Amino acid sequence: MKYISTRGESKKLGFEDALLRGLAPDGGLYVPDEWPVIDFKKLSDEPYWKNAADILHPFFNDFITKDELSNLTKKAYKSFDTDEMTPLIQLDDNKYILELFHGPTLAFKDFAMLLLAELFDLSLEKKNKKVTIVGATSGDTGSAAIEAFKGSQNVNIFIFFPKDRVSEIQRKQMTSTNGNGVFPVEIDGTFDDCQNIVKSLFNDSDFNKSVNLGAINSINWGRIAAQIVYYFTSFRLLKNGPVSYSVPTGNFGDILAGWAAKKMGLPIDTLVIATNENDILARALDTGLYSIDNAKATMSPSMDIQISSNFERLLFEAYNRDSLKVRNLMNELKENKKFIIEESALSFMKKDFLAKSISENETRNCIADVYKKTGYILDPHTAVGYAASDMPSGGSVITLGTAHPAKFPLAVESSIGRLPEIPDRLKKVMDGDEKFSKMGINLEKIKDFISLNI
Ligand SMILES: *Cc1c(COP(=O)(O)O)cnc(C)c1O
């Protein structure tokens, strides 16, 4: 499989190069040259990792054989706390939660990050190279990345997180792993400051070359690909009638994977873009105007995003893969903080997607309501998805359960008056010794720190 940039001004690459590069040099995102088709009826009740290899191999076929890939997926997903991998829980007549939080950091990002780490390792091993991964996090991405890469001999990983703005649990998940080559760094600043540090490091080409930087944020195609698998495997669990998905959405990665699954032949009915009060996507689908507002802090922090990076990949498809048009839209966004989606592109999106923004009150009520009726405790992100799951007009709706409620105890307590139970693997993290560095927003010092430690 070859990969092209959504902005059309970068070379076509094979999978391995697209993986290691992350972002295309023209600022665009890599997308597969064509969409492979998978006969979902041929998938069997085999273990998740086997199905994952079958579904994903067409994307990686110029890099590894299918047997090599099954070895990787088996290794990547060995540390889940249930053999089922993604239990499907029925909460109402037609409503289900797909629990995607049984991995090591109790959020769905483990699925993508664990596979990405294996793919990176294999490539670096073959090339006999080392890479320095730098990333900014507001919480879940950093812990998933550290957990996934901590055992790698070929990777040093530096994760920047904002002081006092990640929860205690999230911080401890990043700082108590004691892995070799793992460097959590608390920055005296905001998440945006952390992200700017990472951008500046990438833009410094001398530094970039000297330490061989690698990117693992959610624009990396390898991460999106990994998330396609659970749409296929969960679809098979419901035997009759149309199936829709409601997806708690921030950067548009997880739901884009659902759209890719549909494109690959899975007959998904509707994909619901469920957002919190940061409603840019719901407004865009409603009015055609994509316009950046200020990001609000909500009880579902991993979705407090205004610029949904992966939306560019959907725009590219909605505009019939016209990269010139995408380039123009992205330039407009940079200059004016908004653009208008053309009528034909908007109706393309409306064929597959519905969108709804859920308020803080609705989120809290949803958690309370479900708890009262069923005893099940939703985390605030999943609750946003569940609250939007009555949008499709018929058939079953699967809401993606993106995090375990114990990761967000205060939001849960404020909704149902009690704390969620803490799973054993999280208790261990809470009791572990923390090790991390503290730094100010000083690029030169940060560069020295990285160079000294690799
Ligand atoms: C990252 C995250 C999301 C949003 O996923 P995107 O792929 O960015 O849309 C939702 N819920 C949780 C718990 C997350 O960590």
Tab-separated table of C-alpha atoms and ligand atoms in Angstrom, residues 108-109 140 248-254 302-303 381 402-403, ligand 1:
chain	number	residue	atom	x	y	z
A	108	PHE	CA	-8.930	3.136	24.134
A	109	LYS	CA	-5.687	4.839	23.107
A	140	ASP	CA	-4.457	9.896	28.101
A	248	PRO	CA	-17.026	10.361	21.785
A	249	THR	CA	-14.963	12.639	19.586
A	250	GLY	CA	-12.082	15.081	20.014
A	251	ASN	CA	-9.387	14.890	17.364
A	252	PHE	CA	-11.649	12.867	15.014
A	253	GLY	CA	-9.292	9.870	14.985
A	254	ASP	CA	-11.485	7.179	16.495
A	302	SER	CA	-9.608	14.336	26.406
A	303	MET	CA	-12.192	15.852	24.073
A	381	HIS	CA	-16.326	10.681	27.753
A	402	THR	CA	-13.352	5.117	25.552
A	403	ALA	CA	-12.200	5.177	29.183
B	1	LIG	C1	-8.625	10.695	23.022
B	1	LIG	C2	-9.918	10.394	23.670
B	1	LIG	C3	-11.156	10.639	23.017
B	1	LIG	C4	-11.248	11.313	21.672
B	1	LIG	O1	-10.773	10.514	20.624
B	1	LIG	P1	-10.367	11.164	19.215
B	1	LIG	O2	-9.783	10.066	18.424
B	1	LIG	O3	-9.373	12.248	19.552
B	1	LIG	O4	-11.609	11.744	18.617
B	1	LIG	C5	-12.327	10.259	23.671
B	1	LIG	N1	-12.302	9.698	24.892
B	1	LIG	C6	-11.140	9.454	25.559
B	1	LIG	C7	-11.194	8.843	26.919
B	1	LIG	C8	-9.922	9.799	24.976
B	1	LIG	O5	-8.764	9.555	25.650
